[in-house]
Amino acid sequence: MPRKTIYDIAKEAGVSIATVSRVMNQSPEISEGTRERVLRIADEMGYYPQAYAQGLARQKKNRIMILVPLISNYFFMEVLAGIQNEISGNDFELTIFNVSGNGETMYSQVETIIKKHVADGYILISIHLKDEQLKNLLKYDVPLSLVDEKYGKMDSVITNNHEGIHKAMNYFINKGYSRIAFLSASKSSKPSLKRIKGYKKSLKNAGLKIDDSLIVTGNTMERDGFTEKNGYQAMKKLLNMTPLPEACFCASDIQAIGALKAMREMEINIPIIGYDDITISDYIGLSTVRQPMYKMGKQATKKLINRMDDHTREPVQTTFQPELILRRSTEVY
């Protein structure tokens, strides 16, 4: 997108180039109404005159802002631990902003924060926006780093989710299971949709029938369904099926924890694999697909600090490969 100029601002505001220049130079000769109109249009276009941009650079805030949709999510907590570790040797204040909603509502909140230049750089964790929305954020010329999302013109850190799902499903398939359930989060959630797609692809590649009735979620959609309660409710549904699923792959560890409770209560055990490898998974013996959340946070922060030092750097995308971790929950007993 070509950078907007003073000529574009003048044309849109219906004033002369000289008037725009006076506004940018804070001349007292301009009426308040004209000043507000010119500044509003400049802001909408993402225009900052060179002198102003240099001023912003000089006015270091020593602040990095983290934008997350749900602060209480375990995935975010472990990514944040990596971020905090990476900035511990730097003189940065870390602030966290909770973005609510989805779609245009989420984008509007993200844009409002970023265009205010309240921080020197921003890390967006699991903020799933459209490519055109991410592209639009570039006009504000602020350092951005994405975690759990990828866009070619921004620094990003992701895990190869399809590979992780493929490893979990292949483990079950190689054990001879064909009736494999998928315990999903909200089917409108972008991460959940990607994992459903990977689940179906793995079944198709193995020549197995795709049974949509085996894709189940709970009734509670708090945190997009990535909760213990959702997993508990979903597993109750699965265990009331006839015939029973032979195995179950979960969209997240936190749902798998709820699913394990449902199995204990109903005294029915089926092999189960989660996704993430949050810290508690090791203590309860949950088999899972490990994504290096801590490393993702550290890597995203390194990228951001590098970009804060040099805005002209080429964006770099890092993709971590997941690992299948086998524990007690895949044992049949």
Coordinates of C-alpha atoms in Angstrom, one line a residue, residues 4-310:
K4 CA -0.2 8.5 2.1
T5 CA 1.2 12.0 1.6
I6 CA 0.3 15.5 2.6
Y7 CA -1.3 15.9 -0.8
D8 CA -3.8 13.1 -0.1
I9 CA -4.7 14.6 3.3
A10 CA -5.3 18.0 1.7
K11 CA -7.5 16.6 -1.1
E12 CA -9.6 14.5 1.4
A13 CA -10.0 17.4 3.8
G14 CA -10.8 19.9 1.1
V15 CA -8.0 22.3 2.2
S16 CA -4.7 23.5 0.8
I17 CA -1.4 21.8 1.3
A18 CA -0.3 24.8 3.2
T19 CA -3.1 24.4 5.7
V20 CA -2.2 20.7 6.3
S21 CA 1.4 21.7 6.8
R22 CA 0.4 24.4 9.4
V23 CA -1.8 21.8 11.2
M24 CA 1.1 19.3 11.4
N25 CA 3.4 22.1 12.6
Q26 CA 0.9 23.1 15.3
S27 CA 0.4 26.6 13.9
P28 CA -1.9 28.7 16.1
E29 CA -3.4 30.3 12.9
I30 CA -5.6 27.3 12.1
S31 CA -9.1 27.1 13.5
E32 CA -9.9 24.2 15.9
G33 CA -12.5 22.7 13.5
T34 CA -10.1 22.6 10.6
R35 CA -7.3 21.2 12.8
E36 CA -9.6 18.4 14.1
R37 CA -10.8 17.5 10.6
V38 CA -7.2 17.3 9.2
L39 CA -5.9 15.3 12.1
R40 CA -8.8 12.9 11.9
I41 CA -8.3 12.3 8.2
A42 CA -4.6 11.9 8.7
D43 CA -5.2 9.4 11.4
E44 CA -7.7 7.4 9.3
M45 CA -5.1 7.3 6.5
G46 CA -2.3 6.2 8.8
Y47 CA -0.3 9.3 7.8
Y48 CA 2.4 10.7 10.0
P49 CA 4.7 13.4 8.6
Q50 CA 8.4 12.6 8.8
A51 CA 9.1 15.1 11.5
Y52 CA 6.3 13.7 13.6
A53 CA 7.4 10.1 13.0
Q54 CA 10.9 11.1 14.1
G55 CA 9.4 12.7 17.2
L56 CA 7.6 9.5 18.0
A57 CA 10.9 7.6 17.7
R58 CA 12.6 10.0 20.1
Q59 CA 9.7 9.7 22.6
K60 CA 10.6 6.2 23.7
K61 CA 8.0 4.8 26.0
N62 CA 10.0 1.7 26.9
R63 CA 6.8 -0.2 26.8
I64 CA 5.7 -3.4 25.0
M65 CA 2.0 -4.2 24.8
I66 CA 0.6 -7.7 24.6
L67 CA -2.8 -8.0 22.9
V68 CA -4.6 -11.2 23.8
P69 CA -8.3 -12.3 23.4
L70 CA -8.4 -14.2 26.8
I71 CA -5.8 -13.5 29.5
S72 CA -6.8 -16.6 31.6
N73 CA -6.1 -19.2 28.9
Y74 CA -3.2 -21.6 29.8
F75 CA -1.7 -21.2 26.3
F76 CA -1.4 -17.5 26.7
M77 CA 0.1 -17.8 30.2
E78 CA 2.9 -20.0 28.9
V79 CA 3.6 -17.8 25.9
L80 CA 3.7 -14.8 28.3
A81 CA 6.2 -16.6 30.4
G82 CA 8.5 -16.7 27.4
I83 CA 7.9 -13.0 26.6
Q84 CA 8.6 -12.0 30.2
N85 CA 11.8 -14.0 30.3
E86 CA 13.1 -12.4 27.0
I87 CA 12.4 -8.8 28.2
S88 CA 13.9 -9.3 31.7
G89 CA 17.3 -8.1 30.5
N90 CA 15.8 -5.1 28.7
D91 CA 14.4 -1.9 30.1
F92 CA 10.9 -2.5 29.0
E93 CA 7.6 -2.2 30.8
L94 CA 5.2 -5.0 29.8
T95 CA 1.4 -4.2 29.6
I96 CA -1.4 -6.6 28.6
F97 CA -4.6 -5.6 26.9
N98 CA -7.5 -8.0 26.8
V99 CA -9.3 -7.8 23.4
S100 CA -12.9 -9.1 23.4
G101 CA -15.3 -10.2 20.7
N102 CA -14.3 -11.4 17.3
G103 CA -14.3 -10.3 13.6
E104 CA -14.8 -6.6 13.1
T105 CA -15.2 -5.9 16.8
M106 CA -11.9 -7.5 17.6
Y107 CA -10.2 -5.7 14.7
S108 CA -11.6 -2.3 15.8
Q109 CA -10.2 -2.7 19.3
V110 CA -6.8 -3.8 18.0
E111 CA -6.6 -0.9 15.5
T112 CA -7.7 1.7 18.1
I113 CA -4.9 0.6 20.5
I114 CA -2.2 0.4 17.8
K115 CA -2.9 3.7 16.1
K116 CA -2.6 5.6 19.4
H117 CA 1.1 4.6 19.7
V118 CA 0.7 3.8 23.4
A119 CA 3.7 1.4 23.2
D120 CA 7.0 1.0 21.3
G121 CA 5.9 -2.4 20.0
Y122 CA 3.0 -4.9 20.1
I123 CA 2.8 -8.7 20.3
L124 CA -0.5 -10.1 19.2
I125 CA -1.2 -13.5 20.7
S126 CA -3.9 -15.6 18.9
I127 CA -5.5 -12.5 17.5
H128 CA -7.0 -14.1 14.4
L129 CA -7.8 -11.3 11.9
K130 CA -8.3 -11.4 8.1
D131 CA -5.3 -10.7 5.9
E132 CA -6.8 -7.4 4.7
Q133 CA -7.2 -6.3 8.3
L134 CA -3.6 -7.2 9.2
K135 CA -2.5 -5.4 6.0
N136 CA -4.4 -2.3 7.1
L137 CA -2.5 -2.2 10.5
L138 CA 0.8 -1.8 8.6
K139 CA -0.1 1.8 7.7
Y140 CA 0.5 2.8 11.3
D141 CA 4.2 1.9 10.9
V142 CA 4.6 0.4 14.4
P143 CA 6.5 -2.8 15.2
L144 CA 4.2 -5.8 15.4
S145 CA 4.9 -9.5 16.1
L146 CA 2.3 -12.2 15.8
V147 CA 2.0 -15.4 17.8
D148 CA -0.2 -18.3 16.7
E149 CA -1.1 -16.4 13.5
K150 CA 0.8 -15.8 10.2
Y151 CA 0.8 -13.0 7.8
G152 CA 3.6 -12.6 5.1
K153 CA 4.3 -9.0 5.7
M154 CA 4.7 -9.3 9.5
D155 CA 7.0 -11.1 11.9
S156 CA 5.2 -14.2 13.1
V157 CA 5.7 -17.4 15.2
I158 CA 3.5 -20.4 14.7
T159 CA 3.4 -24.1 15.3
N160 CA 2.7 -26.5 12.4
N161 CA -0.8 -27.5 13.6
H162 CA -1.5 -29.8 10.7
E163 CA 1.7 -31.8 11.5
G164 CA 0.7 -32.0 15.2
I165 CA -2.8 -33.3 14.4
H166 CA -1.3 -35.7 11.8
K167 CA 1.0 -37.2 14.4
A168 CA -1.8 -37.7 17.0
M169 CA -4.2 -39.2 14.5
N170 CA -1.5 -41.5 12.9
Y171 CA -0.7 -42.8 16.4
F172 CA -4.3 -43.9 16.9
I173 CA -4.7 -45.2 13.3
N174 CA -1.5 -47.3 13.6
K175 CA -3.0 -48.8 16.8
G176 CA -5.9 -50.1 14.6
Y177 CA -8.5 -47.6 15.7
S178 CA -10.9 -46.4 13.1
R179 CA -13.7 -44.8 15.2
I180 CA -11.7 -41.8 16.4
A181 CA -13.6 -38.9 18.0
F182 CA -12.6 -35.3 17.8
L183 CA -13.4 -33.2 20.9
S184 CA -13.7 -29.7 19.5
A185 CA -13.9 -26.2 20.8
S186 CA -16.3 -23.7 19.3
K187 CA -16.7 -24.5 15.6
S188 CA -16.6 -20.8 14.8
S189 CA -13.1 -20.5 16.4
K190 CA -10.3 -20.3 13.8
P191 CA -7.9 -22.6 15.7
S192 CA -10.7 -25.1 16.2
L193 CA -11.7 -25.0 12.5
K194 CA -8.0 -25.6 11.5
R195 CA -7.8 -28.7 13.8
I196 CA -11.1 -30.1 12.5
K197 CA -9.7 -29.7 9.0
G198 CA -6.5 -31.5 10.0
Y199 CA -8.5 -34.3 11.8
K200 CA -10.6 -34.9 8.7
K201 CA -7.6 -34.9 6.4
S202 CA -5.8 -37.5 8.5
L203 CA -8.8 -39.8 8.3
K204 CA -9.2 -39.3 4.6
N205 CA -5.5 -40.0 4.0
A206 CA -5.8 -43.2 5.9
G207 CA -8.8 -44.2 3.8
L208 CA -11.2 -44.0 6.8
K209 CA -14.7 -42.8 6.9
I210 CA -15.4 -39.3 8.2
D211 CA -18.3 -39.4 10.7
D212 CA -19.3 -35.9 11.6
S213 CA -21.3 -37.2 14.6
L214 CA -17.9 -38.0 16.2
I215 CA -16.9 -34.3 16.1
V216 CA -18.4 -33.1 19.4
T217 CA -18.2 -30.0 21.6
G218 CA -19.7 -29.1 24.9
N219 CA -22.5 -26.6 25.6
T220 CA -20.3 -24.0 27.4
M221 CA -18.7 -21.6 24.9
E222 CA -16.8 -19.4 27.4
R223 CA -13.3 -18.8 26.0
D224 CA -14.5 -20.2 22.7
G225 CA -15.0 -23.6 24.4
F226 CA -11.3 -24.0 25.4
T227 CA -12.3 -24.9 29.0
E228 CA -12.4 -27.9 31.3
K229 CA -16.2 -27.6 31.5
N230 CA -16.5 -27.8 27.7
G231 CA -14.3 -30.9 27.5
Y232 CA -16.3 -32.5 30.4
Q233 CA -19.6 -31.9 28.6
A234 CA -18.3 -33.1 25.3
M235 CA -16.9 -36.3 26.7
K236 CA -20.2 -37.0 28.4
K237 CA -21.9 -36.9 25.0
L238 CA -19.2 -39.2 23.4
L239 CA -19.6 -41.8 26.2
N240 CA -23.3 -41.9 25.7
M241 CA -22.9 -42.9 22.0
T242 CA -23.5 -46.4 20.7
P243 CA -21.1 -47.8 19.7
L244 CA -18.5 -45.9 21.8
P245 CA -15.6 -44.1 20.1
E246 CA -12.4 -46.2 20.2
A247 CA -10.2 -43.2 20.9
C248 CA -10.4 -39.4 21.2
F249 CA -8.3 -36.5 20.1
C250 CA -8.9 -33.2 21.9
A251 CA -8.5 -29.6 20.5
S252 CA -6.7 -28.6 23.7
D253 CA -5.2 -30.0 26.9
I254 CA -7.5 -28.0 29.0
Q255 CA -10.6 -29.7 27.4
A256 CA -8.9 -33.1 27.7
I257 CA -8.6 -32.5 31.5
G258 CA -12.4 -32.1 31.7
A259 CA -12.8 -35.1 29.4
L260 CA -10.7 -37.3 31.8
K261 CA -13.0 -36.3 34.7
A262 CA -16.1 -37.4 32.7
M263 CA -14.4 -40.8 32.0
R264 CA -13.6 -41.3 35.7
E265 CA -17.2 -40.5 36.7
M266 CA -18.7 -42.8 34.1
E267 CA -16.0 -45.5 34.7
I268 CA -15.3 -45.8 31.0
N269 CA -11.8 -45.4 29.6
I270 CA -10.8 -44.6 26.0
P271 CA -7.4 -43.5 24.9
I272 CA -7.2 -39.7 24.7
I273 CA -4.6 -37.2 23.3
G274 CA -4.7 -33.5 24.0
Y275 CA -3.0 -30.5 22.4
D276 CA -0.6 -27.9 23.8
D277 CA 1.3 -29.8 26.6
I278 CA 0.5 -27.3 29.3
T279 CA 2.5 -27.8 32.5
I280 CA -0.3 -29.8 34.3
S281 CA -0.5 -32.4 31.6
D282 CA 2.7 -34.0 32.7
Y283 CA 1.4 -34.3 36.3
I284 CA -1.8 -36.0 35.3
G285 CA -0.3 -38.3 32.7
L286 CA -2.1 -36.7 29.7
S287 CA -0.7 -37.7 26.3
T288 CA -0.5 -34.6 24.1
V289 CA 0.8 -32.8 21.1
R290 CA 3.5 -30.4 22.4
Q291 CA 3.8 -27.0 20.9
P292 CA 6.7 -25.0 22.4
M293 CA 4.6 -22.1 23.8
Y294 CA 7.4 -20.7 26.0
K295 CA 9.8 -20.7 23.0
M296 CA 7.2 -19.1 20.9
G297 CA 6.9 -16.2 23.3
K298 CA 10.7 -15.7 23.5
Q299 CA 11.0 -15.9 19.7
A300 CA 8.2 -13.4 19.1
T301 CA 9.8 -11.0 21.5
K302 CA 13.2 -11.2 19.9
K303 CA 11.6 -10.4 16.6
L304 CA 9.8 -7.5 18.0
I305 CA 12.8 -5.9 19.7
N306 CA 14.8 -6.3 16.4
R307 CA 12.1 -4.6 14.5
M308 CA 11.9 -1.8 17.1
D309 CA 15.6 -1.2 16.4
D310 CA 15.1 -1.3 12.7

